[in-house]
Short mmCIF file of N, CA and C in Angstrom, two decimals:
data_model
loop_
_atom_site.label_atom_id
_atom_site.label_comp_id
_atom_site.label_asym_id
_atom_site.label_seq_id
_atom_site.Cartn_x
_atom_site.Cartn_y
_atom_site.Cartn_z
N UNK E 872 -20.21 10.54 0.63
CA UNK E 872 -19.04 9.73 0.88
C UNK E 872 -18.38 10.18 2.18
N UNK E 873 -17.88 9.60 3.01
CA UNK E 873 -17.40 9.44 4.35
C UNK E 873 -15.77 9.71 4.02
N UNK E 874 -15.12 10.46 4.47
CA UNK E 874 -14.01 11.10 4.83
C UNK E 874 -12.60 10.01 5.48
N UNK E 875 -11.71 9.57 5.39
CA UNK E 875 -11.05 9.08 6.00
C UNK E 875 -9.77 9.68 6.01
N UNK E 876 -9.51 10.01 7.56
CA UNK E 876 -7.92 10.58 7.87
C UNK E 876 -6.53 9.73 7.66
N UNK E 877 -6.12 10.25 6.54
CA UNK E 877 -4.52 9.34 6.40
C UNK E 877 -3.64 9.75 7.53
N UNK E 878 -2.76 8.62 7.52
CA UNK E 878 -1.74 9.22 8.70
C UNK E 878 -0.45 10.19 8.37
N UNK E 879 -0.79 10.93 7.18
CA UNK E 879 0.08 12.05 6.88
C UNK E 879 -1.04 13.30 6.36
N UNK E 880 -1.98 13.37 7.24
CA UNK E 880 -2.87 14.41 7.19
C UNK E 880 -3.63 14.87 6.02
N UNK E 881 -3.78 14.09 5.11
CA UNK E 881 -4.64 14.15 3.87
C UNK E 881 -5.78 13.90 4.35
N UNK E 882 -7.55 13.75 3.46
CA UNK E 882 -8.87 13.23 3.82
C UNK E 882 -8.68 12.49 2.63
N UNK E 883 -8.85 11.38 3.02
CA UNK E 883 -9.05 10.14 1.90
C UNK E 883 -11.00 9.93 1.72
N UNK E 884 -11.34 9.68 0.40
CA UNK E 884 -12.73 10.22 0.07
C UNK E 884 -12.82 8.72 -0.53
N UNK E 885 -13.51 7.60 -0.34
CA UNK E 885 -14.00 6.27 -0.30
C UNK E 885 -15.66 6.08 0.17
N UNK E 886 -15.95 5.19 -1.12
CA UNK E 886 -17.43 4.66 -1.24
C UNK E 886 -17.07 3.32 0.12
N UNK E 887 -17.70 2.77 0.04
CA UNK E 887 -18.00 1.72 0.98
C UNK E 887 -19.26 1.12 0.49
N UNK E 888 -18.84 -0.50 0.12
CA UNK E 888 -19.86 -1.22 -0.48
C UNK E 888 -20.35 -2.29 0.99
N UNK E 889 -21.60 -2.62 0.86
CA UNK E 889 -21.75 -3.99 1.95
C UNK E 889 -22.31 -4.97 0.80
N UNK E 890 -21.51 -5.69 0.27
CA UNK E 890 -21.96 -6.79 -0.26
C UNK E 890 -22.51 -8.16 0.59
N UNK E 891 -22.65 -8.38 1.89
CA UNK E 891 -23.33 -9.07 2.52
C UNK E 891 -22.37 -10.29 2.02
N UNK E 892 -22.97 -11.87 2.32
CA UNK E 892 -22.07 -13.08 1.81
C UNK E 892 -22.33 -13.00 0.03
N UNK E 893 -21.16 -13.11 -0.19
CA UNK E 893 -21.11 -13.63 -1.75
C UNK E 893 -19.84 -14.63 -1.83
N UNK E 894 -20.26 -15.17 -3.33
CA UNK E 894 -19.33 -16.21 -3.45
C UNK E 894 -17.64 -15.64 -3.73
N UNK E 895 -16.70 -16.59 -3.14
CA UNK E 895 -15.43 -15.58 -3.60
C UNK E 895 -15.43 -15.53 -5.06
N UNK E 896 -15.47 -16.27 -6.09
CA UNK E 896 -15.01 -16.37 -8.01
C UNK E 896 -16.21 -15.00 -7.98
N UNK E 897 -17.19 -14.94 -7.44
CA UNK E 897 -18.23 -13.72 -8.17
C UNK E 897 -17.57 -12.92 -7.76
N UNK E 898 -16.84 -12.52 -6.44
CA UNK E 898 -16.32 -11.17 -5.45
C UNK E 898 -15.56 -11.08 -6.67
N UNK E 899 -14.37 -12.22 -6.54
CA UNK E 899 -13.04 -12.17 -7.26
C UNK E 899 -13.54 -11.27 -8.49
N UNK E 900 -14.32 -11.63 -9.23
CA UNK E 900 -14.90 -11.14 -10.94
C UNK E 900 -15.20 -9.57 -10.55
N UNK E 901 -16.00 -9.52 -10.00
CA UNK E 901 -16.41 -8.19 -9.23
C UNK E 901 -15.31 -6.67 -9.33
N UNK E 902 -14.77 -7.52 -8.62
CA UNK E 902 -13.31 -6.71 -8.19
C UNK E 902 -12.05 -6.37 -9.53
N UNK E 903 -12.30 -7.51 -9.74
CA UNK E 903 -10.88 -7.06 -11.24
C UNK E 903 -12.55 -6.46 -12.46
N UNK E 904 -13.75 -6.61 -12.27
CA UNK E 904 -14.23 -5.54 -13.16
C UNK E 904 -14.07 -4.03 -13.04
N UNK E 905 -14.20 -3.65 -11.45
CA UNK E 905 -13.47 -2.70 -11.19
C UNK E 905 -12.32 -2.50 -11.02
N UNK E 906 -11.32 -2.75 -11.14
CA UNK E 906 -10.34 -2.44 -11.52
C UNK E 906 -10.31 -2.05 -12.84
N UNK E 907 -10.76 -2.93 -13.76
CA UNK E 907 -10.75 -2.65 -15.66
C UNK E 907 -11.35 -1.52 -15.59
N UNK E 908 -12.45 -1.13 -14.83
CA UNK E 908 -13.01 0.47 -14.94
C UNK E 908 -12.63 1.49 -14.39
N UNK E 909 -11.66 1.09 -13.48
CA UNK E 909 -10.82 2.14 -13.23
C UNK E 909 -9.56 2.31 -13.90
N UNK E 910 -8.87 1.42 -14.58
CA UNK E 910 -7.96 1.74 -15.63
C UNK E 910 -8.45 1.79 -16.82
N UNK E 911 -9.60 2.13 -17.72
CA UNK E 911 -9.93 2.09 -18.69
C UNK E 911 -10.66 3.64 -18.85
N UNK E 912 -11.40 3.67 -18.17
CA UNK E 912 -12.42 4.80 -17.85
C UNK E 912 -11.84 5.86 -16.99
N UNK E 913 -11.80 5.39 -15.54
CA UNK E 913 -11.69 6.33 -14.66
C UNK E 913 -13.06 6.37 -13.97
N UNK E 914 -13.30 5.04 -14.40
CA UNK E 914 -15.40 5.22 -13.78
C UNK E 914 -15.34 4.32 -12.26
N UNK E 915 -14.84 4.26 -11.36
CA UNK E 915 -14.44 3.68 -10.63
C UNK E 915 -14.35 4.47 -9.17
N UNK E 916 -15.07 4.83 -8.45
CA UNK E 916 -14.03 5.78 -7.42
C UNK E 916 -14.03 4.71 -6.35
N UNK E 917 -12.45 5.06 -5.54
CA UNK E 917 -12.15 4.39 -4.71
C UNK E 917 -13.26 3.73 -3.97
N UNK E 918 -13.48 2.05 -3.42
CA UNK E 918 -14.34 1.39 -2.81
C UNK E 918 -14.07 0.23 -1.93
N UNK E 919 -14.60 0.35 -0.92
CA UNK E 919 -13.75 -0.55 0.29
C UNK E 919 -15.19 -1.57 -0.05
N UNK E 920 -14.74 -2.77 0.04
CA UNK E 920 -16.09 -3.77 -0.29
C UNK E 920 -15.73 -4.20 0.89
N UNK E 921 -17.03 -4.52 1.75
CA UNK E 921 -17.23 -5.36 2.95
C UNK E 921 -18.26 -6.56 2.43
N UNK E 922 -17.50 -7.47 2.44
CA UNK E 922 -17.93 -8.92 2.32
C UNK E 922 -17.36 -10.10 2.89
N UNK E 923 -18.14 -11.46 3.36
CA UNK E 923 -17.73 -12.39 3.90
C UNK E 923 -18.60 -13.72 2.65
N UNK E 924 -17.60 -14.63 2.34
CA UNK E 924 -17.31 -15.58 1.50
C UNK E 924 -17.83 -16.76 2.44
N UNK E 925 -18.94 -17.28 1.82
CA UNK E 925 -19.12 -19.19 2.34
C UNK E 925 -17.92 -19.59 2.30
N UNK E 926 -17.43 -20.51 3.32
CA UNK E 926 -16.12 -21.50 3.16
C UNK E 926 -15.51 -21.68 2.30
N UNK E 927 -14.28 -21.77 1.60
CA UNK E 927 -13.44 -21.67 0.69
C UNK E 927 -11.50 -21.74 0.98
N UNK E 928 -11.21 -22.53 0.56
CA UNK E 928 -9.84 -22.67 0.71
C UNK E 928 -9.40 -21.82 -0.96
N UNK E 929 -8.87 -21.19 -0.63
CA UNK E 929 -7.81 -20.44 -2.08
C UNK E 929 -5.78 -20.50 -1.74
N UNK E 930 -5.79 -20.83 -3.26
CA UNK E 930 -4.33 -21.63 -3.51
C UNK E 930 -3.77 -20.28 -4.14
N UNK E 931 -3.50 -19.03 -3.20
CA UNK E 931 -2.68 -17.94 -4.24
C UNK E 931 -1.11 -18.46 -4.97
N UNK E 932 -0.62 -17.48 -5.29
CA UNK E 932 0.34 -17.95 -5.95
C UNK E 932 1.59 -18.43 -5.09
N UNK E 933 1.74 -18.22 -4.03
CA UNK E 933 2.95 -19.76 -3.30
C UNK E 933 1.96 -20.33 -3.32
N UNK E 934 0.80 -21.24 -3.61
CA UNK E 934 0.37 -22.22 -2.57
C UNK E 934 0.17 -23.40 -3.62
N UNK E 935 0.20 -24.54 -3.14
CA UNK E 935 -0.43 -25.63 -4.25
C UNK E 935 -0.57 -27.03 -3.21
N UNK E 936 -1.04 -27.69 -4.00
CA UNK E 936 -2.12 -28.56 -3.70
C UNK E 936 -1.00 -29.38 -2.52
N UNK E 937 0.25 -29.52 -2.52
CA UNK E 937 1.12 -30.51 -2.16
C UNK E 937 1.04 -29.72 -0.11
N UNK E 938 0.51 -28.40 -0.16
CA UNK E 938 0.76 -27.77 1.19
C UNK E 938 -0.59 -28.09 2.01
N UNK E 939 -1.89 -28.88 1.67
CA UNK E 939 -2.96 -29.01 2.09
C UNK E 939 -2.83 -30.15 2.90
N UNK E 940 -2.93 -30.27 4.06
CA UNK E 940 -2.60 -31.57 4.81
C UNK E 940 -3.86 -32.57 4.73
N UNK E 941 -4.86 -32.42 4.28
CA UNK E 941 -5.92 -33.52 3.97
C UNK E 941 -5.95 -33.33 2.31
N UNK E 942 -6.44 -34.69 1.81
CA UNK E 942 -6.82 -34.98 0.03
C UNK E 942 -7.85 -34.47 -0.33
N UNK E 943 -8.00 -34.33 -1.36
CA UNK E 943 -9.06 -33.31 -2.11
C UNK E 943 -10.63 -34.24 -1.51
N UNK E 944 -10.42 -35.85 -1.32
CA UNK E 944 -11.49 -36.28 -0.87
C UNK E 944 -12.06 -35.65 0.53
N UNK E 945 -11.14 -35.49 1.68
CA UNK E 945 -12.06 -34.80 2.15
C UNK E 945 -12.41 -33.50 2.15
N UNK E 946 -11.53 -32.77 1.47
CA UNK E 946 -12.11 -31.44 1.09
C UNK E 946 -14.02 -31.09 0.39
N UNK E 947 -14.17 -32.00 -0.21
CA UNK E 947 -15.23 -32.68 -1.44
C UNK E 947 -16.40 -32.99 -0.47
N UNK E 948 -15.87 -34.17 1.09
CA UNK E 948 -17.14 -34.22 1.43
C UNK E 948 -17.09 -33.01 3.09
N UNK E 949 -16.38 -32.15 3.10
CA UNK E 949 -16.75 -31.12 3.75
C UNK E 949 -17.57 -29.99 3.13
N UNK E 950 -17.63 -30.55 1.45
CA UNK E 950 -18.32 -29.01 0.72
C UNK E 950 -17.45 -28.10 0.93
N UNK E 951 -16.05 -28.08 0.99
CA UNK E 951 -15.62 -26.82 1.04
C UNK E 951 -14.73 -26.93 -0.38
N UNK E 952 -14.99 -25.95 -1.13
CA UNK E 952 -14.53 -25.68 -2.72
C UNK E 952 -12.95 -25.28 -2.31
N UNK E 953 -12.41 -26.07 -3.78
CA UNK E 953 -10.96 -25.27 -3.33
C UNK E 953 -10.51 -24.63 -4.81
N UNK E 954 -9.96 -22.60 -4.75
CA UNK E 954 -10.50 -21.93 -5.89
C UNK E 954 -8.74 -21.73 -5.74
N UNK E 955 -8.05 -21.68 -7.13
CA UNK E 955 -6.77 -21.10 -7.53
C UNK E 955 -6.95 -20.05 -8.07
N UNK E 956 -5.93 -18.97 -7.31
CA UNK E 956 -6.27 -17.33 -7.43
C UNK E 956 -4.73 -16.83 -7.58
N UNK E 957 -4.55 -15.76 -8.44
CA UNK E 957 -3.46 -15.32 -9.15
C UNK E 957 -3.52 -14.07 -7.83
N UNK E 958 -3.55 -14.12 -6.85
CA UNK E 958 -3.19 -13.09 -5.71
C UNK E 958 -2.01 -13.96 -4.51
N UNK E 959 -1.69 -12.99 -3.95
CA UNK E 959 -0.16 -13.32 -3.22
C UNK E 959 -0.83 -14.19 -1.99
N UNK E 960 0.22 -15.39 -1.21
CA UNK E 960 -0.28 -15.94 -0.22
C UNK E 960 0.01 -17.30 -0.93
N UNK E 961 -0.21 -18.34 0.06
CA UNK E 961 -0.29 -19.87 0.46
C UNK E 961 -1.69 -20.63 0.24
N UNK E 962 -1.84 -21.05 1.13
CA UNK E 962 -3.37 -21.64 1.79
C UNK E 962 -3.87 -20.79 2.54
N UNK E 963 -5.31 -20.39 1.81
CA UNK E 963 -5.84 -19.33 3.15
C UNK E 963 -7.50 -19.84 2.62
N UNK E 964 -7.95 -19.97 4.19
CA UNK E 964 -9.22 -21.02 4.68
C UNK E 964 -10.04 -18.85 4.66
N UNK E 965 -11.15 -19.16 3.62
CA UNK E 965 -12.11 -17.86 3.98
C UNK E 965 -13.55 -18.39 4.50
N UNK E 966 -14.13 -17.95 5.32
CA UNK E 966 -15.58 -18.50 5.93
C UNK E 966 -15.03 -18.13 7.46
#
């Protein structure tokens, strides 16, 4: 594990994942599994995931459908999925 300097002189000790593209709902699942294993267990050690998501609009919790300036029709024929996520934020375009 690779060492990282905090800016109050501690070594912060972090895995580092490369998950390559994955879908965000699998990342999303991914991520709150670890979390459950790190509050359940303790089987978890700190992990920075490096990943990039195919196109995706996500509606965190300010955001809803009324802030999207085009209709779900053309969302539908751009293929770009639109996922509602219980994390902080508006409209945020991932890809």
């Amino acid at each position: 594990m690779q060492g990282l300097k905090s800016t109050i002189g501690h070594t912060l000790q972090a895995m580092a994942r490369n998950l390559g593209t994955m879908d965000y709902l699998a990342c999303l699942n991914l991520q709150k599994t670890m979390q459950q294993d790190l509050l359940t267990r303790h089987a978890c050690p700190d992990t920075i995931l490096l990943v990039a998501h195919p196109p995706v609009l996500t509606l965190g919790r300010h955001g809803g459908r009324e802030n999207l300036i085009r209709d779900k029709a053309f969302f539908q024929q751009q293929n770009l999925p639109i996922v509602r996520t219980d994390r902080g934020g508006n409209v945020t375009y991932h890809g």
